[in-house]
Amino acid sequence: MRMIANIASLGLLLGFLASCVVSPQERAASLSGVVSGETHWQGTVFIDGDLVLEEEARLIIAPGTEVVFLPPAEGKDLFIERPNFPGSELIVLGTLIAEGTVEEPITFRFVDPAAPAGSWGGINLRESPETRFRYVRITQANSAIHSHKSKAVIEESRIENNLFGLRFNATEFLIRNNLLRDNGTAIRFHFGAPVIRNNVITDNEKGLFITSYPSDYFIEGNNIVGNRRYAVVLGEEVPDDVRMAGNYWGTDNPETIAAALFDGRKDDYLGKVLYGPFADAPFPSAGASWAP
C-alpha cells in the first residue's frame, strides 16, 4: 500500500510540474551546464536542469539574490540517479559562498511559489572544499542541501518545506542558529562530523534521522519541539548510544521526551538517545534571528 501511495504522490507531483508555466523570457535567461572560474550572481538567476560548479570554480551569490529553479527542459536533467535527484539542481564541486543579510536574504526556490516540496532537486555538494550559507532561505526542494565529503557552514538560515532539509554523509558541517521547519525530515546524516547547535527544529515529520555510525558530532542547545512523528530517529546501523544532552524538547517530562524518540527504547538492537540532562525551557537565542 505504501508503494502505491508513493507512486500516486509522484504522479500528482509530475502532473503539477508539467502544468507549471515558464515564460520564454525565464527559459531564455536560464543557466545550465557548467560554471567555471570565479562567478558572481546578483538579482534573479534561473536554473534550467543541472548546473555544475566545477572543482576549481568559485561562485559568490550577492545579498538579495533569488535563485529560481525551473522544471527541466528536455535533455537538461542529466543527473537523476543517487547521489543526484530528478529536477533542476545546483551541483557544487568547487567553492560556493552565499551570504545574505537580514534585510536582503538569499532565496533558493522553485519558479512557482505555490509548488510542493520536492519540486526541484537541491543544492548538491560533492567534495566541495568550502561552502558557506548565511541568511538564506531554501524551500520546495527534494533535499535543500545534500552533501558528500564536503566542508560546509550554514548559519542564520531558514530551511522550510523540503522533503529533506540538510542531508549529508562524511561531511564536516557547522549547522548553527537556523530554523528548520515544515520539512519531511529536517536533518538526516551518517558518517558525519556535524556541529548542530542553537537551531530551532520544529513542525517537521521527523526532526533528526541519524542513519548509521555517527562520529565526532556535537548536538546541543537546540529547541527540538513539535515534530509530528519523531523528534529523533536512529537507523538500524546505529547500535551505540547517541549523546544529545543539553537540548530543549518542549517538555520537562522524561517520559514525554522518550516517547518522541525512535531508538533502543522501541527496538532493542538500536542505541539510545541520551537526552539528559536536558533544558527545561527554550533557548531564547536559538534559531534564525530573522525568522517569523
Coordinates of C-alpha atoms in Angstrom, one line a residue:
M1 CA 0.0 0.0 0.0
R2 CA 2.8 2.4 0.8
M3 CA 4.4 1.9 -2.6
I4 CA 1.1 2.5 -4.3
A5 CA 0.7 5.7 -2.3
N6 CA 4.2 6.8 -3.2
I7 CA 3.6 6.2 -6.9
A8 CA 0.3 8.1 -6.7
S9 CA 2.1 11.0 -5.0
L10 CA 4.8 11.1 -7.6
G11 CA 2.2 11.1 -10.3
L12 CA 0.5 14.1 -8.7
L13 CA 3.8 15.9 -8.4
L14 CA 4.8 15.3 -12.0
G15 CA 1.4 16.4 -13.2
F16 CA 1.7 19.6 -11.1
L17 CA 5.2 20.3 -12.5
A18 CA 4.0 19.7 -16.1
S19 CA 1.3 22.3 -15.5
C20 CA 3.8 25.0 -14.4
V21 CA 4.0 27.7 -17.0
V22 CA 7.5 29.0 -17.6
S23 CA 7.8 32.2 -19.7
P24 CA 10.0 32.2 -22.8
Q25 CA 12.0 35.0 -21.1
E26 CA 12.7 32.9 -18.0
R27 CA 13.7 29.9 -20.1
A28 CA 15.9 32.0 -22.3
A29 CA 17.7 33.7 -19.4
S30 CA 18.3 30.4 -17.5
L31 CA 21.6 28.7 -16.8
S32 CA 22.5 25.0 -17.2
G33 CA 25.7 23.1 -18.0
V34 CA 28.9 24.2 -16.3
V35 CA 30.2 27.2 -14.3
S36 CA 33.9 27.8 -14.4
G37 CA 36.3 30.3 -12.9
E38 CA 35.1 33.0 -10.5
T39 CA 31.4 33.9 -11.0
H40 CA 29.1 36.4 -9.2
W41 CA 25.3 36.1 -9.1
Q42 CA 23.0 39.0 -8.3
G43 CA 19.3 39.8 -8.9
T44 CA 17.3 36.8 -10.2
V45 CA 19.1 33.7 -11.5
F46 CA 17.1 31.0 -13.3
I47 CA 18.4 27.4 -13.4
D48 CA 17.1 25.0 -16.0
G49 CA 18.2 21.4 -15.4
D50 CA 21.5 20.6 -13.8
L51 CA 24.2 23.2 -13.3
V52 CA 27.6 22.1 -12.2
L53 CA 30.1 24.3 -10.4
E54 CA 33.5 22.9 -11.4
E55 CA 36.2 21.8 -8.9
E56 CA 38.3 24.9 -9.2
A57 CA 35.4 27.3 -9.7
R58 CA 34.2 29.9 -7.1
L59 CA 30.6 31.1 -7.0
I60 CA 29.7 34.2 -4.9
I61 CA 26.0 35.0 -4.5
A62 CA 25.2 38.6 -3.5
P63 CA 22.6 39.6 -0.8
G64 CA 19.1 39.8 -2.1
T65 CA 19.6 37.3 -4.9
E66 CA 16.8 34.9 -5.8
V67 CA 18.0 31.6 -7.4
V68 CA 14.9 30.1 -9.1
F69 CA 14.8 26.5 -10.3
L70 CA 12.7 25.7 -13.4
P71 CA 11.2 22.4 -14.5
P72 CA 14.0 21.0 -16.6
A73 CA 13.7 21.4 -20.4
E74 CA 14.1 18.2 -22.4
G75 CA 17.7 16.9 -22.2
K76 CA 18.8 19.2 -19.4
D77 CA 18.1 16.9 -16.4
L78 CA 21.3 14.9 -16.9
F79 CA 21.8 13.5 -13.4
I80 CA 18.9 11.9 -11.7
E81 CA 20.3 8.8 -10.0
R82 CA 21.8 8.9 -6.5
P83 CA 23.5 11.0 -5.3
N84 CA 21.6 13.3 -7.6
F85 CA 17.9 14.0 -7.9
P86 CA 15.3 14.4 -10.5
G87 CA 14.6 18.0 -11.3
S88 CA 16.9 21.0 -11.7
E89 CA 19.8 21.2 -9.2
L90 CA 23.0 23.0 -8.4
I91 CA 25.9 20.6 -8.2
V92 CA 28.8 22.1 -6.3
L93 CA 32.3 20.6 -6.8
G94 CA 34.0 23.9 -6.1
T95 CA 33.5 26.8 -3.6
L96 CA 30.1 28.4 -3.0
I97 CA 29.7 31.5 -0.9
A98 CA 26.0 32.5 -0.4
E99 CA 25.9 35.2 2.3
G100 CA 22.9 37.5 2.5
T101 CA 21.8 39.9 5.2
V102 CA 18.8 40.3 7.5
E103 CA 17.5 43.0 5.1
E104 CA 18.4 41.1 1.9
P105 CA 18.4 37.3 2.4
I106 CA 19.3 35.0 -0.5
T107 CA 16.5 32.7 -1.6
F108 CA 16.6 29.3 -3.4
R109 CA 13.2 28.3 -4.6
F110 CA 11.1 26.7 -7.4
V111 CA 9.7 29.0 -10.1
D112 CA 6.1 28.5 -8.8
P113 CA 6.0 29.7 -5.2
A114 CA 2.9 27.5 -4.6
A115 CA 4.6 24.3 -5.7
P116 CA 5.1 21.5 -3.1
A117 CA 8.2 20.2 -1.5
G118 CA 10.3 18.1 -4.0
S119 CA 9.6 20.4 -7.0
W120 CA 13.4 20.8 -7.7
G121 CA 16.4 18.6 -6.9
G122 CA 18.6 20.5 -4.4
I123 CA 22.0 22.0 -3.7
N124 CA 24.3 19.1 -4.0
L125 CA 27.8 19.4 -2.5
R126 CA 30.2 16.9 -3.9
E127 CA 33.6 17.1 -2.2
S128 CA 33.3 20.9 -2.0
P129 CA 36.3 22.3 -0.2
E130 CA 34.3 25.3 1.1
T131 CA 30.6 26.1 1.1
R132 CA 29.1 28.9 3.3
F133 CA 25.4 29.8 3.6
R134 CA 24.3 32.7 5.8
Y135 CA 20.9 34.4 5.8
V136 CA 19.5 32.2 3.1
R137 CA 16.1 30.6 2.7
I138 CA 15.8 27.3 0.8
T139 CA 12.4 25.9 0.1
Q140 CA 10.5 23.3 -2.1
A141 CA 13.5 21.1 -2.8
N142 CA 13.9 17.3 -2.6
S143 CA 16.9 17.9 -0.5
A144 CA 17.7 21.6 0.3
I145 CA 21.3 20.8 0.9
H146 CA 22.8 17.3 0.2
S147 CA 26.5 16.9 0.9
H148 CA 29.1 14.2 0.5
K149 CA 32.7 14.6 1.7
S150 CA 32.5 18.4 1.9
K151 CA 33.1 21.2 4.3
A152 CA 30.1 23.4 4.9
V153 CA 28.7 26.0 7.1
I154 CA 25.0 27.1 7.4
E155 CA 24.0 29.8 9.8
E156 CA 21.1 32.2 10.3
S157 CA 19.1 30.5 7.6
R158 CA 15.6 29.1 7.1
I159 CA 15.1 25.6 5.7
E160 CA 11.4 25.2 5.1
N161 CA 9.0 23.0 3.1
N162 CA 11.5 20.5 1.6
L163 CA 11.3 16.7 1.6
F164 CA 14.7 16.8 3.3
G165 CA 16.3 19.8 4.9
L166 CA 20.0 19.0 5.4
R167 CA 21.1 15.6 4.2
F168 CA 24.7 14.6 4.3
N169 CA 27.4 12.0 4.9
A170 CA 31.1 12.2 5.6
T171 CA 30.8 15.9 5.9
E172 CA 32.2 18.5 8.3
F173 CA 29.1 20.6 8.8
L174 CA 28.5 23.5 11.1
I175 CA 24.8 24.0 11.5
R176 CA 24.1 26.9 13.8
N177 CA 21.3 29.3 14.5
N178 CA 18.9 28.1 11.8
L179 CA 15.2 27.5 11.6
L180 CA 14.3 24.0 10.1
R181 CA 10.6 23.9 9.8
D182 CA 7.9 22.0 7.8
N183 CA 10.3 19.5 6.1
G184 CA 9.7 15.8 5.8
T185 CA 13.0 15.3 7.7
A186 CA 14.9 18.3 9.0
I187 CA 18.4 16.8 9.3
R188 CA 19.5 13.3 8.1
F189 CA 23.1 12.2 8.3
H190 CA 25.5 9.3 8.6
F191 CA 29.3 9.0 9.0
G192 CA 29.2 12.8 9.6
A193 CA 31.0 15.1 11.8
P194 CA 28.4 17.8 12.4
V195 CA 28.1 20.5 15.0
I196 CA 24.4 21.1 15.3
R197 CA 23.9 24.0 17.8
N198 CA 21.3 26.7 18.7
N199 CA 18.8 25.7 16.0
V200 CA 15.0 25.6 16.1
I201 CA 13.9 22.2 14.6
T202 CA 10.1 22.3 14.6
D203 CA 6.9 21.1 12.8
N204 CA 8.8 18.6 10.6
E205 CA 7.6 15.0 10.2
K206 CA 11.0 13.9 11.7
G207 CA 13.4 16.2 13.4
L208 CA 16.7 14.3 13.1
F209 CA 17.3 11.0 11.4
I210 CA 20.7 9.5 12.2
T211 CA 21.1 6.6 9.8
S212 CA 24.4 5.0 10.6
Y213 CA 27.5 5.2 12.7
P214 CA 27.7 8.9 13.6
S215 CA 31.1 10.2 14.7
D216 CA 32.6 13.4 16.1
Y217 CA 29.2 15.0 16.4
F218 CA 28.0 17.7 18.8
I219 CA 24.3 18.3 19.1
E220 CA 23.4 20.8 21.9
G221 CA 21.5 24.0 22.6
N222 CA 18.7 23.3 20.1
N223 CA 14.9 23.6 20.5
I224 CA 13.6 20.3 19.1
V225 CA 9.9 20.7 19.5
G226 CA 6.6 19.9 17.9
N227 CA 7.8 17.5 15.2
R228 CA 4.9 15.4 14.1
R229 CA 6.2 11.8 14.1
Y230 CA 9.5 11.7 16.0
A231 CA 12.0 14.2 17.4
V232 CA 14.9 11.8 16.7
V233 CA 15.1 8.6 14.7
L234 CA 18.0 6.2 14.9
G235 CA 18.6 4.0 11.9
E236 CA 19.4 0.3 12.0
E237 CA 23.1 0.9 11.8
V238 CA 23.2 2.9 15.0
P239 CA 23.9 0.3 17.6
D240 CA 25.6 2.7 20.0
D241 CA 24.1 5.4 22.2
V242 CA 23.9 8.9 20.8
R243 CA 24.7 11.8 23.1
M244 CA 22.1 14.6 22.9
A245 CA 22.2 16.2 26.3
G246 CA 21.6 19.9 26.7
N247 CA 18.7 20.4 24.2
Y248 CA 15.1 21.6 24.9
W249 CA 12.4 19.1 23.9
G250 CA 9.3 21.1 24.6
T251 CA 8.6 19.5 28.0
D252 CA 10.3 18.7 31.3
N253 CA 8.7 15.2 31.4
P254 CA 11.3 12.5 30.6
E255 CA 8.5 10.0 29.6
T256 CA 7.2 12.5 27.1
I257 CA 10.6 13.1 25.7
A258 CA 11.3 9.4 25.4
A259 CA 8.0 8.8 23.6
A260 CA 9.2 11.2 20.8
L261 CA 12.3 9.1 20.2
F262 CA 12.7 6.1 17.9
D263 CA 15.7 4.4 19.5
G264 CA 16.6 1.4 21.7
R265 CA 13.6 2.0 23.8
K266 CA 11.4 0.9 20.9
D267 CA 13.9 -1.6 19.2
D268 CA 16.5 -3.2 21.4
Y269 CA 19.1 -3.6 18.6
L270 CA 19.4 0.2 18.4
G271 CA 21.4 2.5 20.7
K272 CA 19.5 5.0 22.9
V273 CA 19.3 8.8 22.6
L274 CA 20.9 10.1 25.8
Y275 CA 18.9 13.2 26.2
G276 CA 19.6 14.1 29.8
P277 CA 20.4 16.4 31.4
F278 CA 18.0 18.5 29.3
A279 CA 17.0 22.1 29.3
D280 CA 13.7 22.9 31.0
A281 CA 12.9 26.0 28.9
P282 CA 13.5 27.0 25.3
F283 CA 16.8 28.6 24.4
P284 CA 15.9 32.2 23.5
S285 CA 18.9 32.7 21.3
A286 CA 18.2 29.5 19.2
G287 CA 17.0 29.8 15.6
A288 CA 17.4 32.3 12.9
S289 CA 17.2 35.9 14.2
W290 CA 15.1 37.0 11.1
A291 CA 12.6 34.1 11.2
P292 CA 8.9 34.9 12.0

